Structure formats: structure tokens, C-alpha cells
PDB file of C-alpha atoms in Angstrom:
ATOM      1  CA  MET X1170      36.611 -44.799  16.382  1.00  0.00           C
ATOM      2  CA  THR X1171      33.659 -42.970  14.865  1.00  0.00           C
ATOM      3  CA  LEU X1172      31.504 -40.168  16.212  1.00  0.00           C
ATOM      4  CA  THR X1173      28.183 -39.683  14.665  1.00  0.00           C
ATOM      5  CA  VAL X1174      25.590 -36.719  15.382  1.00  0.00           C
ATOM      6  CA  GLU X1175      22.182 -36.556  13.798  1.00  0.00           C
ATOM      7  CA  GLU X1176      19.755 -33.506  13.548  1.00  0.00           C
ATOM      8  CA  SER X1177      16.097 -33.962  13.244  1.00  0.00           C
ATOM      9  CA  ARG X1178      16.400 -37.311  11.556  1.00  0.00           C
ATOM     10  CA  CYS X1179      17.344 -35.344   8.412  1.00  0.00           C
ATOM     11  CA  VAL X1180      21.126 -34.814   8.597  1.00  0.00           C
ATOM     12  CA  LYS X1181      23.751 -37.128   9.987  1.00  0.00           C
ATOM     13  CA  ALA X1182      27.443 -36.125  10.564  1.00  0.00           C
ATOM     14  CA  THR X1183      30.176 -38.612  10.997  1.00  0.00           C
ATOM     15  CA  ALA X1184      33.780 -38.016  11.914  1.00  0.00           C
ATOM     16  CA  TYR X1185      36.240 -40.707  11.426  1.00  0.00           C
ATOM     17  CA  PHE X1186      39.073 -41.009  14.148  1.00  0.00           C
ATOM     18  CA  ARG X1187      41.856 -42.941  12.509  1.00  0.00           C
ATOM     19  CA  ARG X1188      44.679 -44.495  14.427  1.00  0.00           C
ATOM     20  CA  HIS X1189      47.316 -41.958  13.432  1.00  0.00           C
ATOM     21  CA  MET X1190      45.321 -39.499  15.493  1.00  0.00           C
ATOM     22  CA  PHE X1191      46.092 -41.344  18.756  1.00  0.00           C
ATOM     23  CA  GLN X1192      49.375 -41.462  20.701  1.00  0.00           C
ATOM     24  CA  ALA X1193      48.296 -44.787  21.945  1.00  0.00           C
ATOM     25  CA  TYR X1194      45.357 -46.992  21.010  1.00  0.00           C
ATOM     26  CA  SER X1195      44.368 -50.395  22.613  1.00  0.00           C
ATOM     27  CA  LYS X1196      41.289 -52.499  22.398  1.00  0.00           C
ATOM     28  CA  GLN X1197      40.536 -55.902  23.793  1.00  0.00           C
ATOM     29  CA  ALA X1198      41.184 -58.538  21.223  1.00  0.00           C
ATOM     30  CA  ASN X1199      38.096 -60.352  19.725  1.00  0.00           C
ATOM     31  CA  THR X1200      35.617 -58.022  21.567  1.00  0.00           C
ATOM     32  CA  GLU X1201      33.024 -56.112  19.542  1.00  0.00           C
ATOM     33  CA  ILE X1202      31.978 -52.794  21.263  1.00  0.00           C
ATOM     34  CA  PRO X1203      28.330 -52.125  20.405  1.00  0.00           C
ATOM     35  CA  MET X1204      27.238 -48.657  19.308  1.00  0.00           C
ATOM     36  CA  PHE X1205      26.101 -46.404  22.273  1.00  0.00           C
ATOM     37  CA  GLY X1206      24.795 -42.845  22.583  1.00  0.00           C
ATOM     38  CA  LEU X1207      25.910 -39.875  24.663  1.00  0.00           C
ATOM     39  CA  PRO X1208      24.213 -36.527  25.429  1.00  0.00           C
ATOM     40  CA  LEU X1209      25.630 -34.132  22.872  1.00  0.00           C
ATOM     41  CA  ASN X1210      25.695 -30.949  25.000  1.00  0.00           C
ATOM     42  CA  ALA X1211      27.308 -32.708  27.930  1.00  0.00           C
ATOM     43  CA  LEU X1212      29.926 -34.165  25.560  1.00  0.00           C
ATOM     44  CA  ILE X1213      30.698 -30.835  24.116  1.00  0.00           C
ATOM     45  CA  ASP X1214      31.125 -29.387  27.612  1.00  0.00           C
ATOM     46  CA  CYS X1215      33.522 -32.293  28.443  1.00  0.00           C
ATOM     47  CA  PHE X1216      35.554 -31.544  25.283  1.00  0.00           C
ATOM     48  CA  GLY X1217      35.770 -27.904  26.342  1.00  0.00           C
ATOM     49  CA  LEU X1218      37.281 -28.956  29.630  1.00  0.00           C
ATOM     50  CA  MET X1219      39.792 -31.342  27.953  1.00  0.00           C
ATOM     51  CA  VAL X1220      41.152 -28.475  25.709  1.00  0.00           C
ATOM     52  CA  PRO X1221      43.965 -26.486  27.370  1.00  0.00           C
ATOM     53  CA  HIS X1222      42.962 -22.782  27.719  1.00  0.00           C
ATOM     54  CA  THR X1223      46.524 -21.427  27.848  1.00  0.00           C
ATOM     55  CA  SER X1224      49.002 -20.544  25.085  1.00  0.00           C
ATOM     56  CA  ASN X1225      51.732 -22.168  27.229  1.00  0.00           C
ATOM     57  CA  SER X1226      53.780 -24.531  25.065  1.00  0.00           C
ATOM     58  CA  LYS X1227      53.645 -27.328  27.505  1.00  0.00           C
ATOM     59  CA  SER X1228      49.800 -27.298  27.589  1.00  0.00           C
ATOM     60  CA  GLN X1229      49.748 -27.677  23.745  1.00  0.00           C
ATOM     61  CA  VAL X1230      51.333 -31.112  23.938  1.00  0.00           C
ATOM     62  CA  ASP X1231      48.965 -32.336  26.739  1.00  0.00           C
ATOM     63  CA  SER X1232      46.909 -35.402  25.694  1.00  0.00           C
ATOM     64  CA  CYS X1233      43.345 -36.441  26.542  1.00  0.00           C
ATOM     65  CA  GLU X1234      42.700 -40.112  27.572  1.00  0.00           C
ATOM     66  CA  ILE X1235      39.529 -41.572  26.418  1.00  0.00           C
ATOM     67  CA  ARG X1236      38.340 -44.741  28.020  1.00  0.00           C
ATOM     68  CA  TYR X1237      35.286 -47.108  27.532  1.00  0.00           C
ATOM     69  CA  ASN X1238      35.186 -50.639  28.906  1.00  0.00           C
ATOM     70  CA  GLY X1239      31.966 -51.706  27.210  1.00  0.00           C
ATOM     71  CA  PRO X1240      28.284 -51.939  28.221  1.00  0.00           C
ATOM     72  CA  GLY X1241      27.601 -51.027  31.880  1.00  0.00           C
ATOM     73  CA  SER X1242      30.661 -48.704  32.182  1.00  0.00           C
ATOM     74  CA  TYR X1243      30.987 -45.066  31.898  1.00  0.00           C
ATOM     75  CA  PHE X1244      32.589 -43.135  28.913  1.00  0.00           C
ATOM     76  CA  VAL X1245      35.507 -41.362  30.505  1.00  0.00           C
ATOM     77  CA  LEU X1246      37.547 -38.395  29.475  1.00  0.00           C
ATOM     78  CA  LYS X1247      40.706 -37.551  31.360  1.00  0.00           C
ATOM     79  CA  ARG X1248      43.530 -34.993  31.072  1.00  0.00           C
ATOM     80  CA  PHE X1249      46.347 -33.890  33.376  1.00  0.00           C
ATOM     81  CA  ASP X1250      46.983 -30.209  33.453  1.00  0.00           C
ATOM     82  CA  ARG X1251      50.626 -29.643  33.801  1.00  0.00           C
ATOM     83  CA  ASP X1252      50.269 -25.983  34.445  1.00  0.00           C
ATOM     84  CA  PHE X1253      48.084 -26.375  37.585  1.00  0.00           C
ATOM     85  CA  GLY X1254      49.090 -30.016  38.490  1.00  0.00           C
ATOM     86  CA  GLN X1255      45.492 -31.105  38.269  1.00  0.00           C
ATOM     87  CA  THR X1256      43.790 -34.179  36.724  1.00  0.00           C
ATOM     88  CA  ILE X1257      40.520 -33.440  35.095  1.00  0.00           C
ATOM     89  CA  HIS X1258      37.989 -36.242  34.873  1.00  0.00           C
ATOM     90  CA  CYS X1259      34.691 -36.328  32.887  1.00  0.00           C
ATOM     91  CA  LYS X1260      32.379 -39.305  33.120  1.00  0.00           C
ATOM     92  CA  LEU X1261      29.287 -39.731  30.964  1.00  0.00           C
ATOM     93  CA  LYS X1262      26.671 -42.483  31.183  1.00  0.00           C
ATOM     94  CA  PRO X1263      26.102 -44.019  27.779  1.00  0.00           C
ATOM     95  CA  MET X1264      22.580 -44.451  26.460  1.00  0.00           C
ATOM     96  CA  GLU X1265      21.105 -47.194  24.545  1.00  0.00           C
ATOM     97  CA  PRO X1266      20.598 -46.524  20.881  1.00  0.00           C
ATOM     98  CA  GLN X1267      17.085 -45.438  19.973  1.00  0.00           C
ATOM     99  CA  GLU X1268      14.795 -47.971  18.572  1.00  0.00           C
ATOM    100  CA  GLU X1269      14.568 -46.016  15.372  1.00  0.00           C
ATOM    101  CA  ASP X1270      18.007 -45.948  14.239  1.00  0.00           C
ATOM    102  CA  VAL X1271      19.010 -42.870  12.136  1.00  0.00           C
ATOM    103  CA  ASP X1272      21.143 -45.186   9.880  1.00  0.00           C
ATOM    104  CA  THR X1273      17.785 -46.754   8.802  1.00  0.00           C
ATOM    105  CA  ILE X1274      16.243 -43.412   7.966  1.00  0.00           C
ATOM    106  CA  LEU X1275      19.132 -41.893   6.228  1.00  0.00           C
ATOM    107  CA  THR X1276      20.017 -44.810   3.882  1.00  0.00           C
ATOM    108  CA  GLY X1277      20.282 -44.589   0.066  1.00  0.00           C
ATOM    109  CA  THR X1278      19.685 -47.273  -2.452  1.00  0.00           C
ATOM    110  CA  ASN X1279      23.559 -48.029  -2.528  1.00  0.00           C
ATOM    111  CA  THR X1280      23.222 -48.851  -6.215  1.00  0.00           C
ATOM    112  CA  ASN X1281      23.581 -46.646  -9.225  1.00  0.00           C
ATOM    113  CA  ASN X1282      24.635 -43.695  -7.120  1.00  0.00           C
ATOM    114  CA  GLN X1283      25.653 -40.483  -9.036  1.00  0.00           C
ATOM    115  CA  LYS X1284      28.971 -39.276  -7.792  1.00  0.00           C
ATOM    116  CA  MET X1285      31.470 -36.488  -8.274  1.00  0.00           C
ATOM    117  CA  ILE X1286      34.650 -35.344  -6.608  1.00  0.00           C
ATOM    118  CA  LEU X1287      35.353 -31.566  -6.514  1.00  0.00           C
ATOM    119  CA  LYS X1288      37.988 -29.265  -5.257  1.00  0.00           C
ATOM    120  CA  SER X1289      36.814 -27.697  -2.017  1.00  0.00           C
ATOM    121  CA  ASP X1290      37.725 -24.251  -3.024  1.00  0.00           C
ATOM    122  CA  TRP X1291      34.969 -24.251  -5.635  1.00  0.00           C
ATOM    123  CA  LEU X1292      32.281 -25.266  -3.136  1.00  0.00           C
ATOM    124  CA  LYS X1293      33.569 -22.556  -0.650  1.00  0.00           C
ATOM    125  CA  SER X1294      32.959 -19.969  -3.292  1.00  0.00           C
ATOM    126  CA  VAL X1295      29.479 -21.315  -3.865  1.00  0.00           C
ATOM    127  CA  PHE X1296      28.618 -20.863  -0.113  1.00  0.00           C
ATOM    128  CA  GLU X1297      30.102 -17.228  -0.283  1.00  0.00           C
ATOM    129  CA  ASP X1298      27.423 -16.550  -3.045  1.00  0.00           C
ATOM    130  CA  LEU X1299      24.518 -17.774  -1.072  1.00  0.00           C
ATOM    131  CA  ASP X1300      22.944 -16.033   1.933  1.00  0.00           C
ATOM    132  CA  LYS X1301      20.653 -16.859   4.777  1.00  0.00           C
ATOM    133  CA  SER X1302      17.590 -15.853   2.939  1.00  0.00           C
ATOM    134  CA  HIS X1303      17.882 -18.942   0.687  1.00  0.00           C
ATOM    135  CA  GLN X1304      15.665 -21.689   1.931  1.00  0.00           C
ATOM    136  CA  ARG X1305      16.208 -24.598  -0.534  1.00  0.00           C
ATOM    137  CA  ILE X1306      19.127 -25.932  -2.669  1.00  0.00           C
ATOM    138  CA  THR X1307      18.321 -27.968  -5.728  1.00  0.00           C
ATOM    139  CA  LEU X1308      21.006 -30.125  -7.381  1.00  0.00           C
ATOM    140  CA  ASN X1309      20.514 -31.348 -10.848  1.00  0.00           C
ATOM    141  CA  PHE X1310      22.880 -34.237 -12.069  1.00  0.00           C
ATOM    142  CA  SER X1311      23.191 -34.876 -15.871  1.00  0.00           C
ATOM    143  CA  PRO X1312      25.321 -37.223 -18.020  1.00  0.00           C
ATOM    144  CA  ASN X1313      25.213 -34.283 -20.581  1.00  0.00           C
ATOM    145  CA  ASP X1314      26.458 -30.823 -20.078  1.00  0.00           C
ATOM    146  CA  PRO X1315      25.812 -28.958 -17.957  1.00  0.00           C
ATOM    147  CA  SER X1316      26.615 -31.920 -15.789  1.00  0.00           C
ATOM    148  CA  LEU X1317      25.887 -30.098 -12.494  1.00  0.00           C
ATOM    149  CA  THR X1318      23.283 -27.339 -11.922  1.00  0.00           C
ATOM    150  CA  LEU X1319      22.840 -25.720  -8.498  1.00  0.00           C
ATOM    151  CA  THR X1320      19.895 -23.638  -7.715  1.00  0.00           C
ATOM    152  CA  ALA X1321      19.123 -21.714  -4.530  1.00  0.00           C
ATOM    153  CA  ILE X1322      15.759 -20.295  -3.882  1.00  0.00           C
ATOM    154  CA  GLY X1323      14.583 -17.829  -1.233  1.00  0.00           C
ATOM    155  CA  PRO X1324      11.380 -15.779  -0.666  1.00  0.00           C
ATOM    156  CA  THR X1325      12.603 -12.952  -2.881  1.00  0.00           C
ATOM    157  CA  SER X1326      15.699 -14.201  -4.574  1.00  0.00           C
ATOM    158  CA  LYS X1327      17.010 -16.966  -6.752  1.00  0.00           C
ATOM    159  CA  TRP X1328      20.560 -17.994  -7.447  1.00  0.00           C
ATOM    160  CA  GLU X1329      21.654 -20.518 -10.167  1.00  0.00           C
ATOM    161  CA  SER X1330      24.831 -21.699 -11.582  1.00  0.00           C
ATOM    162  CA  SER X1331      25.821 -24.585 -14.040  1.00  0.00           C
ATOM    163  CA  TYR X1332      29.039 -26.458 -14.633  1.00  0.00           C
ATOM    164  CA  PRO X1333      29.979 -28.595 -17.662  1.00  0.00           C
ATOM    165  CA  GLN X1334      31.960 -31.902 -16.965  1.00  0.00           C
ATOM    166  CA  SER X1335      35.063 -30.525 -18.341  1.00  0.00           C
ATOM    167  CA  SER X1336      35.096 -27.585 -15.964  1.00  0.00           C
ATOM    168  CA  GLU X1337      37.990 -26.857 -13.617  1.00  0.00           C
ATOM    169  CA  PRO X1338      36.333 -27.809 -10.364  1.00  0.00           C
ATOM    170  CA  PHE X1339      35.806 -31.487 -11.242  1.00  0.00           C
ATOM    171  CA  ILE X1340      38.347 -34.120 -10.228  1.00  0.00           C
ATOM    172  CA  SER X1341      36.071 -37.009 -11.346  1.00  0.00           C
ATOM    173  CA  PHE X1342      32.470 -37.301 -12.420  1.00  0.00           C
ATOM    174  CA  GLU X1343      30.224 -40.439 -12.598  1.00  0.00           C
ATOM    175  CA  CYS X1344      26.637 -40.023 -13.810  1.00  0.00           C
ATOM    176  CA  ASP X1345      24.577 -42.211 -16.183  1.00  0.00           C
ATOM    177  CA  ARG X1346      21.193 -40.575 -15.728  1.00  0.00           C
ATOM    178  CA  GLU X1347      19.572 -37.268 -14.987  1.00  0.00           C
ATOM    179  CA  LEU X1348      18.479 -36.700 -11.348  1.00  0.00           C
ATOM    180  CA  THR X1349      17.102 -33.666  -9.471  1.00  0.00           C
ATOM    181  CA  PHE X1350      16.700 -33.313  -5.728  1.00  0.00           C
ATOM    182  CA  SER X1351      16.009 -30.458  -3.308  1.00  0.00           C
ATOM    183  CA  TYR X1352      17.365 -30.033   0.135  1.00  0.00           C
ATOM    184  CA  GLN X1353      16.825 -27.476   2.989  1.00  0.00           C
ATOM    185  CA  TYR X1354      19.638 -24.911   2.969  1.00  0.00           C
ATOM    186  CA  ASP X1355      19.751 -24.880   6.758  1.00  0.00           C
ATOM    187  CA  HIS X1356      20.723 -28.598   6.589  1.00  0.00           C
ATOM    188  CA  ILE X1357      23.328 -28.183   3.844  1.00  0.00           C
ATOM    189  CA  LYS X1358      24.985 -25.258   5.549  1.00  0.00           C
ATOM    190  CA  LEU X1359      25.638 -27.476   8.637  1.00  0.00           C
ATOM    191  CA  CYS X1360      28.716 -28.906   6.861  1.00  0.00           C
ATOM    192  CA  LYS X1361      30.308 -25.536   6.245  1.00  0.00           C
ATOM    193  CA  ARG X1362      32.660 -25.838   9.076  1.00  0.00           C
ATOM    194  CA  ALA X1363      34.077 -29.173   7.634  1.00  0.00           C
ATOM    195  CA  LEU X1364      34.272 -27.695   4.171  1.00  0.00           C
ATOM    196  CA  GLU X1365      36.361 -24.769   5.445  1.00  0.00           C
ATOM    197  CA  HIS X1366      39.139 -27.203   6.392  1.00  0.00           C
ATOM    198  CA  SER X1367      38.848 -29.725   3.478  1.00  0.00           C
ATOM    199  CA  ILE X1368      40.818 -29.921   0.317  1.00  0.00           C
ATOM    200  CA  GLU X1369      38.378 -32.166  -1.624  1.00  0.00           C
ATOM    201  CA  VAL X1370      34.763 -33.018  -1.300  1.00  0.00           C
ATOM    202  CA  SER X1371      32.855 -36.086  -2.735  1.00  0.00           C
ATOM    203  CA  ILE X1372      29.296 -35.403  -3.533  1.00  0.00           C
ATOM    204  CA  GLU X1373      27.210 -38.543  -4.048  1.00  0.00           C
ATOM    205  CA  VAL X1374      23.414 -38.785  -4.487  1.00  0.00           C
ATOM    206  CA  SER X1375      21.307 -41.966  -4.434  1.00  0.00           C
ATOM    207  CA  LEU X1376      18.313 -42.738  -6.623  1.00  0.00           C
ATOM    208  CA  ASN X1377      16.031 -42.120  -3.697  1.00  0.00           C
ATOM    209  CA  GLY X1378      17.675 -38.650  -3.043  1.00  0.00           C
ATOM    210  CA  VAL X1379      19.940 -39.269   0.013  1.00  0.00           C
ATOM    211  CA  LEU X1380      22.793 -36.868  -0.410  1.00  0.00           C
ATOM    212  CA  TYR X1381      26.343 -37.931   0.970  1.00  0.00           C
ATOM    213  CA  LEU X1382      29.073 -35.289   1.308  1.00  0.00           C
ATOM    214  CA  LEU X1383      32.554 -36.635   2.221  1.00  0.00           C
ATOM    215  CA  PHE X1384      35.134 -34.074   2.991  1.00  0.00           C
ATOM    216  CA  GLN X1385      38.836 -34.961   2.837  1.00  0.00           C
ATOM    217  CA  ILE X1386      40.780 -32.985   5.438  1.00  0.00           C
ATOM    218  CA  GLU X1387      44.711 -32.810   5.340  1.00  0.00           C
ATOM    219  CA  GLY X1388      45.955 -33.287   8.844  1.00  0.00           C
ATOM    220  CA  SER X1389      49.433 -33.200  10.383  1.00  0.00           C
ATOM    221  CA  SER X1390      52.240 -34.918   8.376  1.00  0.00           C
ATOM    222  CA  SER X1391      50.024 -34.841   5.259  1.00  0.00           C
ATOM    223  CA  THR X1392      47.672 -37.511   6.618  1.00  0.00           C
ATOM    224  CA  LYS X1393      44.107 -37.684   5.195  1.00  0.00           C
ATOM    225  CA  ASP X1394      41.183 -37.361   7.481  1.00  0.00           C
ATOM    226  CA  TYR X1395      37.435 -37.524   6.617  1.00  0.00           C
ATOM    227  CA  ILE X1396      34.223 -36.058   7.848  1.00  0.00           C
ATOM    228  CA  GLU X1397      30.935 -37.293   6.223  1.00  0.00           C
ATOM    229  CA  PHE X1398      27.420 -35.630   6.163  1.00  0.00           C
ATOM    230  CA  THR X1399      24.354 -37.379   4.992  1.00  0.00           C
ATOM    231  CA  VAL X1400      21.255 -35.321   4.098  1.00  0.00           C
ATOM    232  CA  SER X1401      17.756 -36.366   3.153  1.00  0.00           C
TER     233      SER X1401
END
């Protein structure tokens, strides 16, 4: 299951729910479930009701049931509260996808993308050096050193840092041409929460400037989960 949220047709965040995250998962065989939309604020409110609000150990093992029977049905969240003996239901009416699909807007060339994988701790330290006065972030990729240069610009300040390919943060680096693109800092910092919980981040930029950030998060039992951000 995937959950995708977009902001102003410029940023898209996708969380991937893999099977190991479910206690039980069932889907009718040979049935494709088309993409559908949900009102974000209402969905967040429903998630708030599903999360136990007590430190009681029994509540911590409660599960939430998610059910959707396809077009024409409600998206249903249900949880039994053991502390109060109550069953909490939330029903949301799905919406048809908008005509102008955000996937069409936030799509790169898919060929000759420049890509690197970095340790998340390094990117966390970069965010710590930036402040809310910065307005734009410029990334410069190069096959020659410095391989990556980051520049943050604000009304009265400028921050810049460069990194050779052999530097400690890089796990892998693929670049065959020089590319420079700028992005709004307000859009980039939307990924900060995912970054804080990640151990590695893949940064990929297409030839038309679409930026992909894939955060690898280590879950329970050393499982790997992923959250993806796309920025244009």
C-alpha cells in the first residue's frame, strides 16, 4: 500500500507500506484497486483517533484495521480500545483523482539521471547549518571534484559547502555530466521529519531538474522501510 501527498504541485511525498508492517493483509485475487484520493486533514484526524493516548502497555499492542472494498465504498479505519471497551470507527468517502495528475507534473526524464547515496547523518548536519532565512537551495552535480556543491541563499546570507567524491558521506556516486538546479528551501525542508528517522538517503536528479529523495528507515526487526520525496 502506498500513501502519497502533494503540495502545490511542486512536492510529492510517498510512504510505502510493506507487508511486514501488517499483522494481517488480504486482497481479493486478480482485482486491481484504482488510485483514489482522501481529504488530508480528515485523514490526519482519523489517524489521531486510531493512536492510543495512554501509556498502558495493553494499548500499545492495539491494532488498527484498514478496509477498502473498491470504488463506491468507504475507506474505513477501525480500532478496538481495550481500556474503555469501545470500538472506534472512521469512515472517509474517497474522491476521484484530479484530472491533472500530480505524477504527470512531477516526472523526470527517467534517463541519464545523476544519482548518489549518502549517509543520513551528513545531510542532518547540513540542515542544522541552515536557517529559516534561506530561500533557495542550489545543487551542483559534477563528474569532477568537487562532485557535489550545495548553496543556500537568503536575503542577507549565503551558505556553501562542497564535497569531493572520495569524502566520507558518499556511499555511492553516479554522475556523467555537470548539472545545476535550484529549489525552494521551504519545499526541501518538508522532508526533514523523514530525514531524522533515516539511516541512508538516495539523492537523484533528472536532466529536467526533478529531484528525488529516497529515505531508508530501519524499522523493527532490522527491516528496511522507505519514504520518497519528489521536488520540482
